[in-house]
Tab-separated table of C-alpha atoms in Angstrom:
chain	number	residue	atom	x	y	z
A	79	MET	CA	137.384	-53.887	168.028
A	80	SER	CA	140.640	-55.119	166.494
A	81	THR	CA	143.795	-53.340	167.664
A	82	LEU	CA	145.722	-54.349	164.524
A	83	PRO	CA	146.482	-51.684	161.918
A	84	LYS	CA	144.231	-52.036	158.872
A	85	TYR	CA	147.053	-53.154	156.599
A	86	MET	CA	147.918	-55.969	159.049
A	87	THR	CA	144.323	-57.160	159.038
A	88	ILE	CA	144.400	-57.242	155.232
A	89	TYR	CA	147.792	-58.969	155.214
A	90	THR	CA	146.526	-61.660	157.600
A	91	ASP	CA	143.364	-62.246	155.576
A	92	LEU	CA	145.197	-62.467	152.244
A	93	LYS	CA	147.765	-64.806	153.722
A	94	GLN	CA	145.062	-67.106	155.023
A	95	LYS	CA	143.363	-67.105	151.621
A	96	ILE	CA	146.646	-68.110	149.974
A	97	ASN	CA	147.367	-70.850	152.515
A	98	THR	CA	143.872	-72.318	152.161
A	99	ASP	CA	143.835	-72.222	148.323
A	100	PHE	CA	141.237	-69.485	148.024
A	101	TYR	CA	143.911	-67.976	145.806
A	102	LYS	CA	145.887	-70.692	144.031
A	103	ILE	CA	149.530	-70.807	142.966
A	104	ASN	CA	150.190	-68.677	139.838
A	105	GLU	CA	146.748	-67.078	140.098
A	106	LYS	CA	146.519	-63.313	139.702
A	107	ILE	CA	144.988	-61.602	142.719
A	108	PRO	CA	142.561	-58.654	142.385
A	109	THR	CA	143.984	-55.243	141.598
A	110	GLY	CA	144.819	-52.709	144.276
A	111	ASP	CA	141.673	-50.763	143.333
A	112	ASP	CA	139.482	-53.842	143.730
A	113	LEU	CA	141.085	-54.841	147.043
A	114	ALA	CA	140.711	-51.305	148.354
A	115	ILE	CA	136.983	-51.533	147.642
A	116	GLU	CA	136.759	-55.030	149.160
A	117	TYR	CA	138.516	-53.992	152.382
A	118	ASP	CA	137.090	-50.468	152.451
A	119	CYS	CA	140.459	-48.749	152.637
A	120	SER	CA	142.972	-46.811	150.562
A	121	LYS	CA	145.199	-48.275	147.857
A	122	LEU	CA	148.216	-47.321	149.994
A	123	THR	CA	146.917	-49.499	152.831
A	124	VAL	CA	146.508	-52.425	150.419
A	125	LYS	CA	150.023	-51.838	149.084
A	126	LYS	CA	151.505	-52.033	152.603
A	127	ALA	CA	149.765	-55.390	153.154
A	128	ILE	CA	150.947	-56.812	149.836
A	129	ASP	CA	154.475	-55.524	150.458
A	130	LEU	CA	154.650	-57.880	153.462
A	131	LEU	CA	153.541	-60.827	151.319
A	132	VAL	CA	156.168	-59.916	148.708
A	133	LYS	CA	158.889	-59.865	151.382
A	134	GLU	CA	157.794	-63.324	152.545
A	135	GLY	CA	157.943	-64.680	149.005
A	136	MET	CA	154.251	-65.531	148.832
A	137	VAL	CA	153.367	-63.173	145.987
A	138	ILE	CA	155.285	-61.553	143.153
A	139	ARG	CA	154.611	-58.338	141.261
A	140	ARG	CA	155.001	-58.460	137.488
A	141	ARG	CA	155.336	-55.061	135.869
A	142	GLY	CA	152.361	-54.324	133.637
A	143	SER	CA	150.632	-57.608	134.539
A	144	GLY	CA	149.690	-57.468	138.219
A	145	THR	CA	150.400	-59.458	141.364
A	146	PHE	CA	150.500	-63.256	141.304
A	147	ILE	CA	150.604	-66.007	143.908
A	148	LYS	CA	154.108	-67.417	144.097
A	149	GLY	CA	153.728	-69.885	146.972
A	150	LYS	CA	152.103	-70.614	150.281
A	151	SER	CA	154.518	-70.632	153.173
A	152	THR	CA	158.187	-69.883	152.554
A	153	ASN	CA	158.960	-72.628	155.086
A	154	GLY	CA	159.234	-75.624	152.791
A	155	GLY	CA	156.971	-78.458	153.886
A	156	ALA	CA	156.438	-77.051	157.344
A	157	ILE	CA	153.418	-75.101	158.520
A	158	ALA	CA	153.909	-71.635	159.914
A	159	LEU	CA	151.762	-70.884	162.950
A	160	GLY	CA	151.392	-67.456	164.471
A	161	PRO	CA	150.758	-66.586	168.127
A	162	THR	CA	146.957	-66.609	167.903
A	163	SER	CA	146.310	-68.635	164.774
A	164	GLY	CA	144.575	-71.990	164.891
A	165	LEU	CA	145.682	-74.908	162.770
A	166	ILE	CA	142.443	-75.054	160.782
A	167	SER	CA	142.551	-71.364	159.907
A	168	THR	CA	146.169	-71.786	158.758
A	169	VAL	CA	145.996	-75.050	156.798
A	170	GLY	CA	142.316	-75.504	155.995
A	171	LYS	CA	139.683	-77.754	157.538
A	172	GLU	CA	139.847	-80.347	154.778
A	173	HIS	CA	143.479	-81.154	155.658
A	174	ILE	CA	143.032	-81.520	159.436
A	175	THR	CA	141.813	-84.361	161.629
A	176	SER	CA	142.011	-84.741	165.401
A	177	LYS	CA	142.011	-87.583	167.897
A	178	THR	CA	141.123	-86.805	171.507
A	179	TYR	CA	142.903	-88.854	174.175
A	180	GLN	CA	141.507	-87.006	177.184
A	181	PHE	CA	138.653	-84.620	177.781
A	182	SER	CA	137.847	-84.090	181.434
A	183	ILE	CA	136.705	-81.506	183.947
A	184	GLU	CA	138.918	-81.311	186.984
A	185	LYS	CA	140.372	-79.126	189.673
A	186	PRO	CA	143.634	-77.672	188.339
A	187	SER	CA	147.020	-78.055	189.947
A	188	ASP	CA	148.409	-74.978	191.673
A	189	GLU	CA	150.654	-74.334	188.649
A	190	ILE	CA	147.801	-74.476	186.127
A	191	ALA	CA	145.530	-72.376	188.364
A	192	GLU	CA	148.248	-69.733	188.555
A	193	LYS	CA	148.733	-69.720	184.769
A	194	LEU	CA	144.984	-69.264	184.212
A	195	GLU	CA	144.568	-66.900	187.172
A	196	ILE	CA	141.901	-69.176	188.644
A	197	ARG	CA	140.799	-68.547	192.189
A	198	ASP	CA	138.058	-69.715	194.552
A	199	ASN	CA	138.142	-73.411	193.652
A	200	GLY	CA	137.487	-72.977	189.937
A	201	TYR	CA	137.589	-75.941	187.558
A	202	VAL	CA	139.154	-76.461	184.139
A	203	TYR	CA	138.723	-78.523	181.011
A	204	LYS	CA	141.780	-80.698	180.489
A	205	ILE	CA	142.242	-81.721	176.872
A	206	ILE	CA	144.884	-83.930	175.310
A	207	ARG	CA	144.557	-84.421	171.584
A	208	VAL	CA	146.699	-85.201	168.554
A	209	ARG	CA	146.318	-83.108	165.422
A	210	TYR	CA	146.944	-84.666	162.020
A	211	VAL	CA	147.748	-82.834	158.779
A	212	ASN	CA	146.915	-84.921	155.711
A	213	HIS	CA	146.638	-87.936	158.049
A	214	ALA	CA	150.196	-87.557	159.378
A	215	PRO	CA	150.730	-86.730	163.090
A	216	TYR	CA	151.492	-83.037	163.440
A	217	SER	CA	151.263	-82.092	167.124
A	218	VAL	CA	150.264	-83.200	170.609
A	219	GLU	CA	148.238	-80.581	172.472
A	220	HIS	CA	147.791	-80.353	176.232
A	221	THR	CA	145.189	-77.642	176.766
A	222	TYR	CA	143.558	-76.206	179.876
A	223	MET	CA	140.580	-73.834	179.770
A	224	PRO	CA	138.578	-72.420	182.699
A	225	LEU	CA	134.933	-73.498	182.870
A	226	SER	CA	133.979	-70.060	184.117
A	227	VAL	CA	135.116	-68.532	180.809
A	228	ILE	CA	134.653	-71.206	178.135
A	229	ILE	CA	131.103	-72.381	178.751
A	230	GLY	CA	129.565	-75.486	177.199
A	231	LEU	CA	132.620	-77.021	175.548
A	232	GLU	CA	131.820	-80.576	174.428
A	233	PRO	CA	133.801	-83.445	172.887
A	234	LYS	CA	132.260	-82.735	169.473
A	235	HIS	CA	133.980	-79.337	169.412
A	236	LEU	CA	137.393	-80.977	169.781
A	237	GLU	CA	137.073	-82.744	166.435
A	238	ASN	CA	137.266	-79.424	164.612
A	239	SER	CA	138.417	-76.053	165.926
A	240	ILE	CA	138.007	-75.040	169.559
A	241	TYR	CA	138.891	-71.503	168.491
A	242	ASN	CA	136.010	-71.470	166.007
A	243	TYR	CA	133.656	-72.553	168.796
A	244	ILE	CA	134.926	-69.708	170.974
A	245	ARG	CA	134.571	-67.141	168.180
A	246	GLU	CA	131.404	-68.276	166.465
A	247	GLU	CA	129.283	-69.869	169.198
A	248	LEU	CA	130.433	-68.019	172.294
A	249	GLY	CA	130.960	-64.768	170.393
A	250	PHE	CA	134.302	-63.987	172.038
A	251	LYS	CA	137.174	-62.128	170.405
A	252	MET	CA	140.738	-63.231	171.022
A	253	GLN	CA	143.141	-60.390	171.497
A	254	ARG	CA	146.625	-61.546	172.404
A	255	ALA	CA	148.760	-64.479	173.435
A	256	HIS	CA	151.986	-64.762	175.416
A	257	VAL	CA	154.056	-67.493	173.802
A	258	TRP	CA	157.259	-69.307	174.715
A	259	VAL	CA	159.005	-71.587	172.192
A	260	ARG	CA	161.676	-74.030	173.311
A	261	GLY	CA	163.407	-77.222	172.307
A	262	ASP	CA	163.046	-80.370	174.387
A	263	LYS	CA	163.929	-84.038	174.515
A	264	VAL	CA	161.366	-86.494	173.253
A	265	THR	CA	159.122	-88.240	175.797
A	266	VAL	CA	157.520	-91.674	175.731
A	267	GLU	CA	154.189	-89.991	174.993
A	268	ASP	CA	155.724	-88.060	172.079
A	269	CYS	CA	157.087	-91.267	170.563
A	270	LYS	CA	153.727	-92.973	170.802
A	271	LEU	CA	151.421	-90.173	169.692
A	272	LEU	CA	153.623	-88.476	167.104
A	273	ASP	CA	155.082	-91.747	165.780
A	274	VAL	CA	158.679	-90.557	166.176
A	275	ASP	CA	161.758	-92.362	167.447
A	276	LYS	CA	163.512	-91.790	170.764
A	277	ASP	CA	166.213	-89.583	169.224
A	278	THR	CA	163.805	-87.062	167.705
A	279	PHE	CA	164.159	-83.430	168.776
A	280	ILE	CA	160.899	-81.831	169.925
A	281	MET	CA	159.756	-78.215	169.722
A	282	GLU	CA	157.354	-77.157	172.463
A	283	VAL	CA	155.081	-74.109	172.368
A	284	GLU	CA	153.759	-72.847	175.695
A	285	LYS	CA	150.907	-70.360	175.392
A	286	ILE	CA	148.710	-68.213	177.606
A	287	ALA	CA	145.905	-66.643	175.553
A	288	HIS	CA	143.646	-63.711	176.422
A	289	LEU	CA	140.244	-62.572	175.247
A	290	GLU	CA	139.548	-58.992	174.210
A	291	ASP	CA	138.214	-58.228	177.699
A	292	GLY	CA	141.501	-59.347	179.242
A	293	ARG	CA	140.377	-62.707	180.654
A	294	ILE	CA	142.696	-65.671	180.190
A	295	PHE	CA	140.877	-68.431	178.318
A	296	GLU	CA	143.666	-70.910	177.542
A	297	TYR	CA	146.899	-72.323	178.827
A	298	SER	CA	148.463	-74.879	176.517
A	299	LEU	CA	151.589	-76.877	175.789
A	300	THR	CA	151.881	-78.098	172.203
A	301	ARG	CA	154.666	-80.421	171.102
A	302	HIS	CA	155.926	-80.895	167.526
A	303	ASP	CA	158.535	-82.922	165.683
A	304	TYR	CA	161.114	-80.224	164.854
A	305	GLN	CA	161.050	-81.155	161.144
A	306	ASN	CA	157.410	-80.095	160.840
A	307	PHE	CA	157.594	-76.966	162.944
A	308	VAL	CA	157.929	-73.283	162.132
A	309	PHE	CA	156.732	-70.498	164.383
A	310	GLU	CA	155.931	-67.264	162.602
A	311	THR	CA	155.217	-63.759	163.795
A	312	VAL	CA	155.398	-60.239	162.420
A	313	PHE	CA	156.690	-57.276	164.439
A	314	VAL	CA	155.044	-53.953	163.723
A	315	GLN	CA	156.565	-50.595	164.640
A	316	ASN	CA	153.833	-48.238	165.859
């Protein structure tokens, strides 16, 4: 069961619908009454969710007319990714392509085993792939997942969303992620795979992700050209 407050669940769903053109720019969204019925909640809960979208500049209220879509992300041409969001769920499947450079099963290094809390000679999937948004290089992903947790992962799953495979086919729920964001110097691999020059500044996201039952299912390092990178989160006071 989700640990997010109801209004945050609604906020996240509406935001995704805006970012994936379910609701288009300048379109009027359903009324508070209609959304309350759709999400099975009170109008006050809907209002709290929409208030967050108003603060982010994604929707605008017009007195006597309703609430309208003002824009997708407030981050210019960049894409805002949250701690547990996947690229497809944020941008939309039709805009994303992937190219896999490595997909192997191997014994992890001591460092990776420690990150994933692997013991007793466990093995991991090692995945290196480049993600493209509208055919332009967006990120290089180095991902490690334990075989004992993520069962049956195949190369075909890497072409779309690994997270969708985990949710829809394995039936797992993702609960939380510990994320570190840092700047770094460009590497030879970055230059080649992201098609950037040697003076480009790189943003790196390190992530350890947990399932609802507490098991770690992913350790990853994702590298972005700084010009195309925004990391987004929302802090909620309980």
